[in-house]
Short mmCIF file of C-alpha atoms in Angstrom, two decimals:
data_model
loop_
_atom_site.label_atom_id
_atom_site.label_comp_id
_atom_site.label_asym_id
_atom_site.label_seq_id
_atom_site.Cartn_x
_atom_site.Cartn_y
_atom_site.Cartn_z
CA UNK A 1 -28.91 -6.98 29.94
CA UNK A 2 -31.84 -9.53 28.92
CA UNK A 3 -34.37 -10.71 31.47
CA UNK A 4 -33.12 -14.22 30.49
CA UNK A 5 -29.40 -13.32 31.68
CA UNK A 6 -30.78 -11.54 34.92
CA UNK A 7 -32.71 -14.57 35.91
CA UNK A 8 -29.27 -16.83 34.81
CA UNK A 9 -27.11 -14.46 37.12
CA UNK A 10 -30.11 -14.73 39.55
CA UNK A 11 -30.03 -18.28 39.60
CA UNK A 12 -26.74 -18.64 40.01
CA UNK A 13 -26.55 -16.78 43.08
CA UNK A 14 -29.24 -18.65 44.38
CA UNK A 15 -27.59 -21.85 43.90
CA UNK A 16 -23.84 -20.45 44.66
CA UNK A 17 -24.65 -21.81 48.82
CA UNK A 18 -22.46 -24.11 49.17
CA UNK A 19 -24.42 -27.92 50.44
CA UNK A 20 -23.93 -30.81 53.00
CA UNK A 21 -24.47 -33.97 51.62
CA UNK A 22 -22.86 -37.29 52.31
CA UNK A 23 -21.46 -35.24 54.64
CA UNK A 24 -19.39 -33.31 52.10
CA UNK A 25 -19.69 -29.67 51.37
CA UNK A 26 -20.58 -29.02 47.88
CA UNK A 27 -19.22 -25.79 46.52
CA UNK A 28 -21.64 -24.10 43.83
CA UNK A 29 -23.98 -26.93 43.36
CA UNK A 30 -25.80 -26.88 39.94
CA UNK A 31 -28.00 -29.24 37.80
CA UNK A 32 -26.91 -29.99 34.23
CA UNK A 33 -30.71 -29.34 32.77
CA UNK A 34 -29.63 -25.76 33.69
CA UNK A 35 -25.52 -25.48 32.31
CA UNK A 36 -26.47 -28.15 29.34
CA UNK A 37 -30.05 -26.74 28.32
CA UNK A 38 -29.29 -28.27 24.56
CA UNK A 39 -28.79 -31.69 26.12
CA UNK A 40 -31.54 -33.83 27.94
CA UNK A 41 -29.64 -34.01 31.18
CA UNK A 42 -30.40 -34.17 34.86
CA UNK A 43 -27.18 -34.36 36.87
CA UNK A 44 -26.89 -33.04 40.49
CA UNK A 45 -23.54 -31.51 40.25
CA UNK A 46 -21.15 -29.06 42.12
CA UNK A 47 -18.16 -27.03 41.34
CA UNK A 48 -15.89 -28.26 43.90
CA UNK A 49 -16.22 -30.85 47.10
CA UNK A 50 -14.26 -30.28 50.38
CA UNK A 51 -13.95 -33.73 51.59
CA UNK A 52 -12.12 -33.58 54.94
CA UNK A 53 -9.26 -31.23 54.62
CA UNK A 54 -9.02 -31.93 50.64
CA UNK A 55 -10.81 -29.81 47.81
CA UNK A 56 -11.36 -31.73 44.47
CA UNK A 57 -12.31 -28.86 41.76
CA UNK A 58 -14.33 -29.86 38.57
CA UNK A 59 -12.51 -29.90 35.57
CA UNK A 60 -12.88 -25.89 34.71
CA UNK A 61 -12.78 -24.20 31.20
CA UNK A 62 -12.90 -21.09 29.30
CA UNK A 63 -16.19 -20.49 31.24
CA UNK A 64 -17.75 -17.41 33.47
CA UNK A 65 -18.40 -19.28 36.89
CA UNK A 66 -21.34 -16.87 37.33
CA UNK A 67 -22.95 -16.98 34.22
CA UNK A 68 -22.12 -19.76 32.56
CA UNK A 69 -21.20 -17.91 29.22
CA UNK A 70 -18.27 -19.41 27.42
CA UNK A 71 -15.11 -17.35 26.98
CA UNK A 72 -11.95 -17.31 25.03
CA UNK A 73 -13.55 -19.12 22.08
CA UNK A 74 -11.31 -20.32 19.83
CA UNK A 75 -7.83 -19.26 22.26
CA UNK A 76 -6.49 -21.90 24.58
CA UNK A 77 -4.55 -19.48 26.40
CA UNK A 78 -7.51 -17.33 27.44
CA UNK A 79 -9.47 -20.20 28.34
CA UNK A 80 -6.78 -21.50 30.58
CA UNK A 81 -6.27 -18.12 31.87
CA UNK A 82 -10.02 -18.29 33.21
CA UNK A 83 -9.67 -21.82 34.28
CA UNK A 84 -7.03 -21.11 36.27
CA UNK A 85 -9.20 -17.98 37.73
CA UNK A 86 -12.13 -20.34 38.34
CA UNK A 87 -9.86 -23.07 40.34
CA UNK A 88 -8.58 -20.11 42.23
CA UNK A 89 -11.65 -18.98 42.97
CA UNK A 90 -13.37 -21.74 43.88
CA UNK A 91 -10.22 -22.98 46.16
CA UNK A 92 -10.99 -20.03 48.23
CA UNK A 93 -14.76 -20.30 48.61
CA UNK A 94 -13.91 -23.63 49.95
CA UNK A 95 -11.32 -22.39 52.68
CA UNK A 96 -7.73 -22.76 50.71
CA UNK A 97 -6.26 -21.10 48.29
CA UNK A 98 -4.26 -21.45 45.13
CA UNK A 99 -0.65 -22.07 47.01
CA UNK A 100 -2.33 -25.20 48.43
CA UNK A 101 -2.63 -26.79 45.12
CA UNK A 102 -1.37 -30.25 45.63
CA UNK A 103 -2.38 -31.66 41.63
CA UNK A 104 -3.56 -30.46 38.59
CA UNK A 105 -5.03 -32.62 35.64
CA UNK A 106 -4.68 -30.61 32.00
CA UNK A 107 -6.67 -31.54 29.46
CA UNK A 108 -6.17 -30.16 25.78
CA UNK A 109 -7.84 -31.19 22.57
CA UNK A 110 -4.58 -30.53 20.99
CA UNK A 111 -1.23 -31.14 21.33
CA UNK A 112 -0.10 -27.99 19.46
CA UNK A 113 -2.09 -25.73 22.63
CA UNK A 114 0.41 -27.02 25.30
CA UNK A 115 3.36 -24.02 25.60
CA UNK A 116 -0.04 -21.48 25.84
CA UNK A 117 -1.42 -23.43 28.22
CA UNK A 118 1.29 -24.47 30.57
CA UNK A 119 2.54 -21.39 30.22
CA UNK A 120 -0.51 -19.63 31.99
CA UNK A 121 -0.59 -22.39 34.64
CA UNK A 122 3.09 -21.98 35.24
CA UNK A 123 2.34 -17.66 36.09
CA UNK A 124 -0.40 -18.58 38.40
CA UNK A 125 1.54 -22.01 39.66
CA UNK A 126 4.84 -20.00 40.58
CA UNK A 127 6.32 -21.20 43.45
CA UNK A 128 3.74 -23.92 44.40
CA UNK A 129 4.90 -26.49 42.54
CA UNK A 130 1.61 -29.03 42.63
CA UNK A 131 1.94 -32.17 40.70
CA UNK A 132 0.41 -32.68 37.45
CA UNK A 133 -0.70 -34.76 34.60
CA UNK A 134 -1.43 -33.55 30.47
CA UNK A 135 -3.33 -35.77 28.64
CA UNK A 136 -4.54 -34.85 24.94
CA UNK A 137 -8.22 -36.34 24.48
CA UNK A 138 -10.38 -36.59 21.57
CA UNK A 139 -13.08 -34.02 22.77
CA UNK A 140 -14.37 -31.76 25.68
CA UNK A 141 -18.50 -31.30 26.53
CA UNK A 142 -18.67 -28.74 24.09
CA UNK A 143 -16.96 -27.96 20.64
CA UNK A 144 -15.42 -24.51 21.83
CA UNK A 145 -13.56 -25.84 24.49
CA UNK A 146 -10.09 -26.00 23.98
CA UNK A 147 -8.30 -27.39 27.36
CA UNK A 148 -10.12 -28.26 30.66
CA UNK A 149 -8.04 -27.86 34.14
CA UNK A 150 -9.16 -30.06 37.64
CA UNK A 151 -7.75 -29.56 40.70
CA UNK A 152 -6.62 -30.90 44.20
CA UNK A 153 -6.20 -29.08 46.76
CA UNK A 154 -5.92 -29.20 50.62
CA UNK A 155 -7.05 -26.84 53.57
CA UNK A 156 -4.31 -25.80 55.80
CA UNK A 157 -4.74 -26.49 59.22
CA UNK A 158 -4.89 -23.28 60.79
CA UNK A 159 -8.27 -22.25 58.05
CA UNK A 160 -10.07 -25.62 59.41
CA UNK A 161 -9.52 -24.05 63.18
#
């Protein structure tokens, strides 16, 4: 392992404390100068925001949560498969949990990765049925990525106790 992916994995940890602001929690706040080092950005940013008893989840892709490494280059399905690991991760650092999916938004860059990709959110949707929308867009932030997944989710009752 390079120094430069120690200190990545180091800052990520660091910044993985979830934040009040607005009087929101913030779930693995980040700034873009640090995911987007090729682009002049400065965005303060989060993962996911628990907003009363709702969690709205950033569009995820075929990305490591920790180190911010893409995965699943050039195969839909993996990189749905890891979305779908990211939004069920995150749902849980914010107090819910994947059966508490109430919509997803699916976004591919084409049409032709749709059965892959539904297909992997229909094993880890079984049962739940959430609602959700496909749309088919031009582009993602970055050439390699192939479909991007957001969420909405609520907290039940007896985790806000």
């Amino acid at each position: 392992m390079t120094s430069t992916s120690e200190g990545r994995r180091a800052k990520a940890k660091a910044t993985r404390a979830p934040i009040v602001a607005g009087g929101h929690t913030r779930i693995r706040p980040f700034n873009t100068r640090d995911t987007y080092p090729e682009q002049n950005l400065d965005n303060d940013l989060c993962q996911a925001v628990v907003a009363g008893n709702t969690v709205y989840v950033r569009g995820q892709i075929g990305q490591n949560l920790d180190t911010s490494e893409s995965v699943g280059i050039g195969d839909a399905e993996a990189q749905a498969e890891q979305a779908m690991a990211n939004i069920t991760t995150l749902l849980e650092e914010a107090g819910s949990r994947i059966e508490h999916l109430v919509k997803l938004t699916i976004y591919l860059i084409d049409p032709r990765y749709r059965e892959a990709v539904y297909r992997t959110v229909g094993r880890w949707t079984k049962g739940v049925h959430p609602i959700s929308t496909g749309l088919v867009v031009s582009a993602l932030a970055r050439p390699e990525w192939l479909c991007e997944i957001d969420a909405v989710a609520v907290i039940p009752e007896e985790a806000q106790a």
